[in-house]
Short mmCIF file of C-alpha atoms in Angstrom, two decimals:
data_model
loop_
_atom_site.label_atom_id
_atom_site.label_comp_id
_atom_site.label_asym_id
_atom_site.label_seq_id
_atom_site.Cartn_x
_atom_site.Cartn_y
_atom_site.Cartn_z
CA MET A 1 -16.33 -13.73 14.63
CA LEU A 2 -13.52 -13.69 17.16
CA LEU A 3 -10.91 -13.98 14.08
CA PHE A 4 -11.97 -11.27 12.12
CA VAL A 5 -13.25 -8.45 14.59
CA TYR A 6 -9.75 -8.99 15.21
CA ALA A 7 -8.51 -9.05 12.25
CA ALA A 8 -9.48 -6.26 10.67
CA LEU A 9 -9.17 -3.76 13.68
CA SER A 10 -5.25 -4.49 13.63
CA LYS A 11 -5.28 -3.47 9.82
CA LEU A 12 -6.79 -0.71 11.06
CA LEU A 13 -4.79 0.68 13.79
CA VAL A 14 -2.39 0.63 11.86
CA PHE A 15 -3.73 1.47 8.51
CA ASP A 16 -0.65 2.90 6.90
CA GLU A 17 1.39 0.41 7.54
CA PHE A 18 -1.38 -2.38 6.12
CA LYS A 19 -1.61 -0.49 2.80
CA ILE A 20 2.58 -0.20 2.36
CA GLN A 21 2.01 -3.88 3.48
CA ILE A 22 -0.41 -4.97 0.43
CA GLY A 23 1.78 -2.34 -1.42
CA GLN A 24 5.38 -5.38 -1.33
CA SER A 25 3.53 -7.96 -2.87
CA ASP A 26 3.91 -8.13 -7.21
CA MET A 27 0.17 -9.84 -6.74
CA LEU A 28 -0.86 -6.42 -4.90
CA THR A 29 0.78 -4.00 -5.67
CA PRO A 30 -1.86 -3.05 -8.67
CA PHE A 31 -4.45 -2.68 -5.94
CA ALA A 32 -2.69 -2.16 -2.87
CA GLY A 33 -5.60 1.50 -1.95
CA ILE A 34 -8.52 -0.51 -2.95
CA ILE A 35 -7.67 -3.90 -0.71
CA ALA A 36 -6.62 -1.93 2.16
CA TRP A 37 -10.05 -0.93 2.03
CA VAL A 38 -11.94 -3.47 1.19
CA ILE A 39 -10.97 -6.27 2.79
CA PRO A 40 -10.78 -4.63 6.71
CA TYR A 41 -14.76 -3.75 6.01
CA LEU A 42 -15.53 -6.78 4.49
CA GLU A 43 -14.14 -9.00 7.54
CA PHE A 44 -16.45 -6.56 9.72
CA LEU A 45 -19.40 -7.29 7.40
CA ILE A 46 -18.76 -11.02 7.90
CA ALA A 47 -18.51 -11.04 11.87
CA LEU A 48 -22.04 -9.46 12.10
CA PHE A 49 -23.20 -11.75 9.35
CA LEU A 50 -22.12 -14.67 11.91
CA LEU A 51 -23.67 -12.29 14.49
CA ILE A 52 -27.24 -12.47 12.84
CA PRO A 53 -29.16 -15.69 12.96
CA ARG A 54 -30.99 -15.15 9.27
CA PHE A 55 -27.63 -14.21 7.71
CA ARG A 56 -25.45 -16.69 9.92
CA LEU A 57 -25.12 -19.54 6.73
CA LEU A 58 -23.90 -16.30 4.17
CA GLY A 59 -21.57 -15.54 7.06
CA MET A 60 -20.17 -18.68 6.79
CA TYR A 61 -20.22 -18.59 3.14
CA ALA A 62 -18.52 -15.91 2.75
CA ALA A 63 -16.11 -17.00 5.78
CA PHE A 64 -15.13 -20.11 3.71
CA ASN A 65 -14.82 -18.10 0.19
CA LEU A 66 -12.20 -15.55 2.28
CA MET A 67 -10.56 -17.82 4.09
CA VAL A 68 -10.13 -20.20 1.46
CA MET A 69 -8.95 -16.80 -1.21
CA PHE A 70 -5.93 -15.97 1.96
CA THR A 71 -4.90 -19.73 1.87
CA ALA A 72 -4.13 -20.00 -1.70
CA TYR A 73 -2.69 -16.63 -1.69
CA ILE A 74 0.13 -17.30 1.00
CA PHE A 75 0.71 -21.13 -0.75
CA ILE A 76 1.23 -18.84 -4.14
CA ILE A 77 3.71 -17.00 -2.48
CA LEU A 78 5.40 -19.20 -0.20
CA ASN A 79 5.74 -21.36 -3.67
CA PHE A 80 5.93 -19.09 -6.55
CA SER A 81 6.98 -16.11 -5.76
CA ASN A 82 9.56 -13.81 -3.45
CA ASP A 83 7.20 -11.42 -1.99
CA ILE A 84 6.64 -11.01 1.40
CA PRO A 85 2.75 -11.70 2.07
CA CYS A 86 0.99 -9.27 3.73
CA SER A 87 -0.18 -8.77 7.15
CA CYS A 88 -2.93 -9.16 8.81
CA GLY A 89 -2.23 -7.29 11.62
CA GLY A 90 -1.92 -7.83 15.68
CA VAL A 91 -0.47 -11.27 17.23
CA ILE A 92 -0.78 -12.48 13.60
CA GLU A 93 1.49 -11.22 12.14
CA LYS A 94 4.14 -12.78 14.11
CA LEU A 95 3.22 -16.16 12.81
CA GLY A 96 5.45 -17.90 10.57
CA TRP A 97 4.87 -18.99 6.82
CA THR A 98 3.59 -21.79 7.51
CA GLU A 99 2.01 -21.56 10.85
CA HIS A 100 -0.29 -18.82 8.75
CA LEU A 101 -1.02 -21.11 6.48
CA ILE A 102 -2.37 -24.28 9.30
CA LEU A 103 -3.68 -21.53 10.71
CA ASN A 104 -6.16 -20.63 8.02
CA ILE A 105 -6.74 -24.20 7.10
CA ALA A 106 -8.11 -24.23 10.32
CA PHE A 107 -10.24 -21.19 9.97
CA VAL A 108 -11.33 -22.74 6.49
CA ILE A 109 -12.22 -26.78 8.03
CA LEU A 110 -14.11 -23.93 11.00
CA ALA A 111 -16.47 -22.88 8.66
CA PHE A 112 -16.96 -25.94 6.09
CA ILE A 113 -17.97 -26.94 10.09
CA GLY A 114 -20.35 -24.41 10.96
CA ILE A 115 -21.62 -24.41 7.03
CA ARG A 116 -22.68 -28.11 7.35
CA ILE A 117 -24.21 -27.96 10.71
CA ILE A 118 -26.16 -24.08 9.74
CA ASN A 119 -27.15 -26.56 7.25
CA ARG A 120 -28.59 -29.02 9.09
CA GLN A 121 -30.05 -27.02 11.35
CA LYS A 122 -32.50 -25.15 8.86
CA ASN A 123 -33.38 -28.92 7.18
CA ASP A 124 -34.32 -30.24 11.07
CA ILE A 125 -36.81 -27.62 11.49
CA THR A 126 -38.30 -27.60 8.26
CA ARG A 127 -38.37 -31.01 9.01
CA LYS A 128 -36.71 -32.89 6.12
CA PHE A 129 -35.08 -35.56 6.39
CA VAL A 130 -31.36 -35.30 5.55
CA SER A 131 -30.86 -36.91 1.98
CA SER A 132 -26.64 -38.06 0.79
CA HIS A 133 -28.52 -36.38 -2.27
CA ASN A 134 -28.81 -33.09 0.07
CA THR A 135 -25.29 -33.79 1.16
CA LYS A 136 -23.97 -34.47 -2.04
CA LYS A 137 -25.34 -31.33 -3.54
CA LEU A 138 -23.95 -29.57 -0.35
CA TYR A 139 -19.64 -30.47 -1.37
CA LYS A 140 -20.26 -30.05 -4.98
CA SER A 141 -21.39 -26.38 -4.35
CA LEU A 142 -18.67 -25.94 -1.30
CA PHE A 143 -16.70 -27.60 -3.88
CA LEU A 144 -17.56 -25.20 -7.09
CA TYR A 145 -17.30 -22.01 -4.27
CA THR A 146 -13.72 -23.58 -3.58
CA ILE A 147 -12.59 -23.09 -7.24
CA GLY A 148 -13.10 -20.78 -7.61
CA SER A 149 -11.33 -18.85 -4.63
CA ILE A 150 -7.95 -20.77 -5.44
CA GLY A 151 -9.24 -19.52 -9.47
CA PHE A 152 -9.58 -15.53 -8.28
CA ILE A 153 -6.09 -15.69 -7.03
CA VAL A 154 -4.17 -17.66 -9.48
CA ILE A 155 -6.08 -15.49 -12.38
CA LEU A 156 -4.49 -12.44 -10.42
CA PHE A 157 -1.32 -13.56 -9.83
CA ALA A 158 -0.80 -14.46 -13.74
CA PHE A 159 -1.94 -11.57 -14.19
CA THR A 160 0.60 -9.34 -12.34
CA LYS A 161 3.43 -11.63 -12.31
CA LYS A 162 5.78 -10.17 -13.76
CA GLY A 163 8.23 -12.09 -16.65
CA THR A 164 11.55 -11.55 -16.62
CA GLN A 165 12.95 -8.44 -18.16
CA ARG A 166 15.24 -8.10 -20.95
CA ASP A 167 17.47 -4.92 -21.28
CA THR A 168 18.68 -5.05 -25.26
CA SER A 169 20.78 -1.98 -23.91
CA PHE A 170 23.69 -4.52 -22.78
CA LYS A 171 24.56 -7.73 -23.59
CA ARG A 172 27.38 -9.81 -21.94
CA ALA A 173 30.30 -11.38 -22.86
CA PHE A 174 30.13 -15.50 -21.67
CA LEU A 175 33.19 -17.44 -21.84
CA TYR A 176 34.13 -19.77 -24.09
CA ASN A 177 35.67 -22.38 -21.48
CA PRO A 178 33.60 -21.02 -18.67
CA PRO A 179 33.77 -22.22 -15.32
CA LYS A 180 33.77 -25.47 -14.02
CA LYS A 181 32.08 -27.05 -10.65
CA ILE A 182 34.56 -29.20 -8.81
CA HIS A 183 33.53 -29.31 -5.72
CA ASP A 184 29.16 -29.91 -4.22
CA LEU A 185 29.27 -30.69 -0.39
CA ASP A 186 24.73 -30.91 0.73
CA LEU A 187 25.57 -29.16 4.55
CA GLU A 188 22.13 -30.53 5.06
CA TYR A 189 20.39 -26.79 6.30
CA ASN A 190 19.84 -24.09 4.23
CA GLY A 191 20.45 -20.63 6.91
CA TYR A 192 24.05 -20.45 6.42
CA HIS A 193 26.71 -17.16 5.21
CA ILE A 194 30.13 -17.08 4.72
CA ALA A 195 31.62 -15.38 7.35
CA GLY A 196 35.47 -15.67 5.57
CA VAL A 197 38.00 -17.71 3.54
CA ASP A 198 41.33 -18.39 4.23
CA GLU A 199 43.63 -20.91 1.92
CA LYS A 200 42.47 -24.17 3.76
CA GLN A 201 38.83 -23.28 5.57
CA ILE A 202 35.78 -21.86 4.45
CA TYR A 203 34.02 -20.77 7.76
CA LEU A 204 30.18 -20.45 7.96
CA SER A 205 28.19 -18.42 10.77
CA ASN A 206 24.56 -19.23 11.50
CA PRO A 207 22.35 -15.92 12.55
CA ARG A 208 19.89 -18.21 14.83
CA SER A 209 22.72 -19.61 16.36
CA PRO A 210 25.49 -16.96 16.50
CA LEU A 211 28.00 -18.22 18.96
CA TYR A 212 28.29 -21.40 16.62
CA VAL A 213 30.27 -21.39 13.76
CA THR A 214 31.15 -24.17 11.08
CA VAL A 215 34.42 -24.57 9.94
CA VAL A 216 34.69 -27.08 6.33
CA ASP A 217 38.12 -27.52 4.05
CA THR A 218 38.24 -25.87 0.65
CA ALA A 219 38.11 -28.99 -0.65
CA LEU A 220 34.51 -29.94 0.93
CA GLN A 221 35.22 -33.17 2.20
CA ASN A 222 35.38 -32.27 6.07
CA LYS A 223 33.25 -29.87 8.08
CA GLN A 224 33.61 -29.10 12.08
CA ASN A 225 31.12 -27.37 14.37
CA ILE A 226 32.57 -24.95 17.33
CA HIS A 227 30.95 -23.65 19.70
CA LEU A 228 32.25 -19.37 20.33
CA THR A 229 33.08 -19.01 23.88
CA MET A 230 32.43 -15.15 25.34
CA ASP A 231 33.76 -13.02 28.49
CA LEU A 232 30.97 -11.79 28.84
CA ASP A 233 28.06 -13.91 30.61
CA SER A 234 25.79 -13.20 27.82
CA LEU A 235 24.14 -11.41 25.17
CA PRO A 236 20.81 -10.53 23.21
CA PHE A 237 21.33 -11.01 19.55
CA ARG A 238 19.13 -9.41 17.38
CA SER A 239 20.87 -9.38 14.18
CA SER A 240 24.37 -10.39 14.95
CA GLN A 241 27.10 -10.63 12.39
CA LEU A 242 30.35 -13.61 12.24
CA HIS A 243 33.56 -12.16 10.19
CA VAL A 244 36.51 -14.14 9.72
CA ILE A 245 39.98 -12.83 9.15
CA PRO A 246 42.20 -15.20 10.12
CA PRO A 247 44.07 -14.96 12.99
CA TYR A 248 41.06 -13.67 13.98
CA PHE A 249 37.26 -13.36 14.10
CA PHE A 250 34.87 -10.76 14.99
CA LEU A 251 31.14 -11.25 16.54
CA THR A 252 29.26 -7.97 15.84
CA ASP A 253 25.35 -6.11 16.61
CA GLY A 254 25.44 -3.32 15.82
CA THR A 255 21.68 -3.18 16.85
CA ILE A 256 22.76 -3.94 20.75
CA PRO A 257 25.21 -2.78 19.92
CA PHE A 258 28.87 -4.99 20.61
CA ILE A 259 32.26 -5.56 19.12
CA LEU A 260 33.71 -9.09 19.93
CA ARG A 261 36.72 -9.83 19.37
CA GLY A 262 39.10 -13.12 19.08
CA ASN A 263 41.83 -15.66 17.66
CA ILE A 264 39.89 -18.69 15.90
CA LYS A 265 43.14 -20.90 17.79
CA ASP A 266 40.80 -20.79 20.85
CA TRP A 267 37.68 -19.17 19.49
CA LYS A 268 36.47 -17.27 22.30
CA ALA A 269 35.17 -13.96 21.82
CA TYR A 270 36.46 -10.25 24.00
CA SER A 271 34.15 -7.63 24.24
CA MET A 272 35.97 -4.54 22.41
CA LEU A 273 33.56 -1.45 22.88
CA GLU A 274 32.98 0.87 25.59
CA GLU A 275 30.82 3.16 24.41
CA PRO A 276 28.08 2.02 21.92
CA LEU A 277 28.57 2.98 18.13
CA TYR A 278 25.16 2.04 16.29
CA PHE A 279 25.88 0.57 12.93
CA ILE A 280 23.35 -1.67 10.07
CA ASN A 281 26.55 -3.18 8.57
CA ALA A 282 30.29 -4.65 9.33
CA GLN A 283 32.66 -5.89 7.78
CA ALA A 284 36.44 -6.87 9.06
CA MET A 285 39.13 -4.57 7.69
CA ASP A 286 42.29 -5.67 9.40
CA SER A 287 42.91 -6.70 13.24
CA VAL A 288 41.44 -3.14 14.80
CA THR A 289 39.46 -1.77 12.18
CA LEU A 290 36.06 -2.21 11.00
CA ALA A 291 33.84 -0.72 7.58
CA VAL A 292 30.47 -0.35 8.43
CA ARG A 293 27.63 1.21 7.22
CA THR A 294 25.25 3.19 9.58
CA MET A 295 22.53 5.95 9.65
CA SER A 296 24.46 8.99 9.97
CA ASN A 297 22.62 11.55 13.50
CA LYS A 298 24.03 13.99 10.90
CA THR A 299 21.74 13.87 7.66
CA ASN A 300 19.54 11.14 9.26
CA GLU A 301 20.74 9.58 5.79
CA PHE A 302 23.43 5.81 5.47
CA ALA A 303 26.63 6.86 5.70
CA LEU A 304 29.88 4.90 5.30
CA GLY A 305 32.44 4.39 7.81
CA THR A 306 34.87 2.56 10.27
CA ILE A 307 35.37 1.88 13.60
CA ARG A 308 39.00 1.64 14.99
CA LEU A 309 39.45 -0.67 18.12
CA THR A 310 41.88 0.96 19.63
CA ASP A 311 42.13 1.82 23.30
CA SER A 312 38.78 4.22 23.18
CA ALA A 313 36.93 2.70 20.05
CA LYS A 314 36.03 5.64 17.20
CA MET A 315 33.99 6.03 14.82
CA THR A 316 34.84 7.81 11.41
CA LEU A 317 31.86 8.25 8.69
CA SER A 318 32.04 10.30 5.10
CA HIS A 319 28.93 11.53 4.19
CA LYS A 320 30.61 12.29 0.13
CA LEU A 321 30.52 8.26 -0.68
CA LEU A 322 27.04 6.88 -0.81
CA GLN A 323 24.97 9.63 -3.04
CA LYS A 324 21.07 9.81 -2.14
CA GLN A 325 18.63 9.73 -5.20
CA VAL A 326 15.42 9.10 -3.30
CA ASP A 327 15.38 9.18 0.37
CA GLY A 328 19.23 8.28 1.25
CA VAL A 329 18.27 5.14 2.91
CA PHE A 330 16.19 2.62 0.58
CA ASP A 331 17.87 3.77 -2.68
CA VAL A 332 21.48 3.55 -1.09
CA ASP A 333 20.45 0.11 0.38
CA GLY A 334 23.88 -2.20 -1.33
CA ILE A 335 26.81 -4.85 -0.04
CA LEU A 336 29.14 -4.06 1.89
CA GLN A 337 32.84 -5.24 1.05
CA TYR A 338 36.87 -4.95 1.92
CA ASN A 339 39.68 -6.02 -0.65
CA GLN A 340 42.53 -7.29 1.44
CA GLU A 341 44.69 -7.47 -1.55
CA ARG A 342 44.46 -4.20 -2.61
CA GLU A 343 43.66 -2.47 0.94
CA LEU A 344 39.91 -0.87 -0.58
CA LEU A 345 36.87 -0.60 0.80
CA ILE A 346 34.23 -1.59 -1.75
CA TYR A 347 30.15 -0.73 -1.55
CA THR A 348 27.85 -2.15 -4.82
CA TYR A 349 24.18 -0.49 -5.15
CA ARG A 350 21.33 -2.74 -4.99
CA TYR A 351 18.84 -0.70 -6.89
CA ARG A 352 20.82 1.31 -9.16
CA ASN A 353 24.34 0.26 -11.75
CA GLN A 354 27.10 1.95 -9.43
CA PHE A 355 29.73 0.50 -6.81
CA VAL A 356 31.91 3.03 -5.18
CA VAL A 357 35.42 1.99 -4.03
CA ALA A 358 37.15 4.25 -1.47
CA ASP A 359 40.68 3.45 0.61
CA ASP A 360 41.23 3.19 4.22
CA SER A 361 40.82 6.98 4.82
CA LEU A 362 37.51 6.82 3.44
CA GLN A 363 38.71 8.62 0.38
CA LEU A 364 36.98 8.21 -3.38
CA GLN A 365 39.56 6.19 -5.62
CA LEU A 366 36.25 4.95 -7.83
CA ARG A 367 32.43 5.08 -9.27
CA GLY A 368 32.56 1.98 -11.63
CA ASN A 369 29.02 1.06 -13.36
CA THR A 370 28.13 -2.49 -13.94
CA ILE A 371 27.16 -3.17 -17.93
CA ASP A 372 23.29 -2.47 -17.60
CA THR A 373 22.08 1.56 -17.97
CA ILE A 374 20.06 1.26 -14.73
CA SER A 375 21.58 4.40 -13.51
CA GLN A 376 18.16 5.41 -11.66
CA ALA A 377 16.91 3.42 -8.00
CA GLN A 378 13.71 2.38 -8.89
CA ILE A 379 11.40 1.89 -5.89
CA GLN A 380 8.72 3.52 -4.23
CA VAL A 381 8.77 4.74 -0.16
CA GLY A 382 6.03 4.69 1.79
CA THR A 383 6.02 6.60 5.68
CA ILE A 384 3.82 5.26 8.70
CA ALA A 385 2.70 7.71 10.55
CA SER A 386 1.84 5.54 13.62
CA LYS A 387 5.69 4.66 13.44
CA ASN A 388 7.82 6.93 12.08
CA GLN A 389 8.07 5.22 10.06
CA GLN A 390 9.45 4.81 6.52
CA LYS A 391 9.30 1.14 4.34
CA MET A 392 9.65 0.07 0.71
CA ALA A 393 5.85 0.61 -0.77
CA ALA A 394 6.54 -1.81 -3.94
CA PRO A 395 8.69 -4.45 -4.78
CA ALA A 396 12.03 -2.45 -6.04
CA LEU A 397 13.73 -3.81 -9.51
CA THR A 398 17.01 -5.44 -7.45
CA VAL A 399 19.58 -5.04 -10.04
CA ASN A 400 22.73 -5.72 -7.76
CA GLN A 401 22.06 -8.80 -6.02
CA ASN A 402 25.47 -9.57 -3.86
CA SER A 403 28.28 -9.18 -5.02
CA ALA A 404 32.44 -10.33 -3.55
CA THR A 405 35.88 -9.41 -4.63
CA ASP A 406 39.21 -10.36 -4.41
CA GLY A 407 42.61 -9.43 -6.14
CA ASN A 408 41.76 -6.85 -8.68
CA TYR A 409 38.54 -8.06 -9.80
CA LEU A 410 34.58 -7.90 -8.09
CA PHE A 411 32.15 -10.16 -9.05
CA VAL A 412 28.67 -9.63 -9.17
CA ASN A 413 25.35 -11.98 -9.38
CA SER A 414 23.02 -9.35 -11.68
CA LYS A 415 19.61 -9.80 -11.95
CA LEU A 416 19.24 -8.26 -14.86
CA LEU A 417 18.27 -10.57 -17.77
CA GLY A 418 20.88 -9.12 -21.28
CA LYS A 419 20.43 -9.04 -24.86
CA ALA A 420 20.42 -11.85 -26.53
CA GLU A 421 20.62 -14.11 -23.54
CA PRO A 422 18.92 -17.91 -23.11
CA ILE A 423 15.94 -17.37 -21.07
CA GLU A 424 16.21 -21.14 -19.80
CA ILE A 425 19.14 -20.66 -18.81
CA TRP A 426 18.84 -17.65 -16.58
CA GLU A 427 16.29 -19.59 -15.47
CA SER A 428 17.74 -21.87 -14.07
CA SER A 429 21.58 -20.42 -13.52
CA SER A 430 22.31 -17.40 -11.56
CA VAL A 431 24.83 -15.00 -13.66
CA ILE A 432 27.80 -13.94 -12.53
CA ASP A 433 29.92 -10.78 -14.09
CA VAL A 434 32.82 -9.68 -13.37
CA TYR A 435 34.82 -6.02 -13.42
CA ASN A 436 38.56 -4.87 -13.31
CA LEU A 437 38.77 -2.63 -10.86
CA GLU A 438 42.42 -1.56 -11.56
CA ASN A 439 41.10 -0.54 -15.08
CA ASN A 440 37.81 0.18 -14.82
CA TYR A 441 35.61 -2.36 -17.23
CA TYR A 442 34.07 -4.89 -17.71
CA GLU A 443 36.14 -8.57 -18.17
CA PHE A 444 33.24 -11.46 -19.05
CA SER A 445 30.57 -13.78 -17.49
CA PHE A 446 29.99 -17.50 -16.35
CA TYR A 447 26.59 -18.68 -15.12
CA VAL A 448 26.10 -20.93 -11.84
CA GLU A 449 23.71 -23.52 -12.08
CA ASP A 450 20.77 -23.68 -9.81
CA ILE A 451 20.85 -26.73 -7.42
CA GLY A 452 17.17 -27.75 -7.73
CA LYS A 453 14.92 -24.41 -7.46
CA ASN A 454 17.51 -22.90 -5.36
CA LYS A 455 19.72 -20.41 -6.68
CA LEU A 456 22.98 -18.99 -5.80
CA LYS A 457 22.61 -16.76 -2.16
CA ALA A 458 25.77 -16.10 -0.95
CA PHE A 459 29.36 -16.23 -2.32
CA HIS A 460 33.04 -15.70 -1.79
CA VAL A 461 36.20 -15.67 -4.32
CA LEU A 462 39.69 -17.05 -2.91
CA HIS A 463 42.50 -16.82 -5.65
CA ASP A 464 41.16 -19.88 -8.57
CA LYS A 465 38.49 -20.42 -6.21
CA PHE A 466 34.49 -19.54 -6.71
CA ILE A 467 32.34 -20.24 -3.24
CA GLY A 468 29.05 -20.58 -3.15
CA LEU A 469 26.01 -20.97 -1.10
CA ILE A 470 23.13 -22.55 -3.19
CA GLY A 471 19.85 -24.18 -1.15
CA ASN A 472 21.46 -26.35 1.46
CA HIS A 473 24.84 -27.25 -0.87
CA MET A 474 28.00 -25.11 -0.77
CA VAL A 475 29.73 -25.56 -4.13
CA THR A 476 33.15 -24.04 -5.78
CA TYR A 477 34.35 -23.57 -9.19
CA GLN A 478 37.63 -23.27 -10.57
CA LEU A 479 38.88 -20.15 -11.95
CA ALA A 480 42.24 -20.65 -12.60
CA ASN A 481 43.55 -19.10 -16.26
CA HIS A 482 40.04 -17.55 -16.48
CA PHE A 483 41.22 -14.10 -16.07
CA LYS A 484 44.03 -13.58 -18.51
CA LYS A 485 43.64 -16.39 -20.96
CA LEU A 486 40.29 -16.11 -21.71
CA GLN A 487 38.50 -13.44 -22.80
CA PRO A 488 39.50 -12.13 -26.42
CA ALA A 489 41.33 -8.69 -26.49
CA ALA A 490 38.28 -7.27 -29.06
CA ILE A 491 35.32 -8.14 -26.28
CA THR A 492 37.53 -6.31 -23.67
CA ALA A 493 38.40 -3.15 -26.08
CA GLN A 494 34.35 -2.98 -26.89
CA ASN A 495 33.48 -3.60 -22.99
CA LYS A 496 35.86 -0.43 -22.01
CA LYS A 497 34.07 0.99 -24.66
CA ILE A 498 31.10 0.79 -22.74
CA ILE A 499 31.84 1.96 -19.30
CA ASP A 500 34.01 4.71 -20.82
CA SER A 501 31.02 6.27 -22.87
CA ARG A 502 29.08 6.38 -19.02
#
């Protein structure tokens, strides 16, 4: 009773937020409006049945079935979908997925025990001996209820699961002699981010332990852990990022905010901010400059800018680089990078087929397009009035998952399946599209194979090396000679024509 009353009240007290969270799941998006109302009142009804002795057994069966459905839902979400499960609100919302699953299973067991106790009590009252036949009948009915509840969720998932969407409007040019994987290292942990790369070393950060950096040689043979030190006694960490551009490194957090800089010779970081400057993402450009994405006080929308770490740190913003389509926040989400060789700031939109190139002074140099045709961000934004917040109200169509840049090239991990691409290879690999920034056209594509069920989650390119993180593994691919010798002139001309026509 306490569980259901508390969960129902938590949902209704933040109903607008709960409805949005329901809509964020592919399984529940089509029924978000109905489910958001039905679930809390069904929980109240079950609690009422548990309160009244006459209906207590019915309440136990209802509780058993509902908790089985919740358990099956979370299990499917965790194992077969990338969507975030809906929140139950309150304290339960703070639980991790594993803890949430365990909690649900515990209440399934409690409901089972309750059904047995009430069933036994009823038999005692009527002075009937509880035979093994009655026990088998009870177990059989509970088994059928379990199968029915799980089956309902499985059918819901099967009918709402979105298959891989193929876009026949573009065709990729895959290399006849694709890059080959040359090294593979099991890092024994899947929470690393690539903080930076130089000719000899790869620097990995761990957001859960921001004061530690893992250094791996480019041959993936040796690994060492380094503890960073600070000139400050302590700092709160919320969304810290480590950036390494040898010989310097930066530890940043735009929500606190702080910017620390140090030298990789001693790995000691010194505070560089006297006045607070807030930002969402940062990318080191040189020893005294960071490129940032931040919320503009002028427009209440995201903008790109730079922070100069001189005697008095100063932020400069450009309100013209990012182009609003829906809300100026979610629709302009993307990947911020800096190309050291060409001294260019590059921003790749996540939900549309466009990337922006600007110089150090935030002057627009290029608006390029990826080869797909998704020019409008396909997102739905909802408002949580109680918190004065906006959130994604439904799963968005991701166009560009990630990107990296090196020399004259932009590498984009696309999430869209092109014309005539084998679905079997697509489901077991990640595709990388390569664009020439100098001539502004698409060059070619290649695959990066999954490891087990894990797909490419982050990558970096340095000259002839493609460095990727896949699950617990770090891999490197050899890219030598692929940029000049392997793309046919006919394909290059054809793809340039596609880009120019847009």
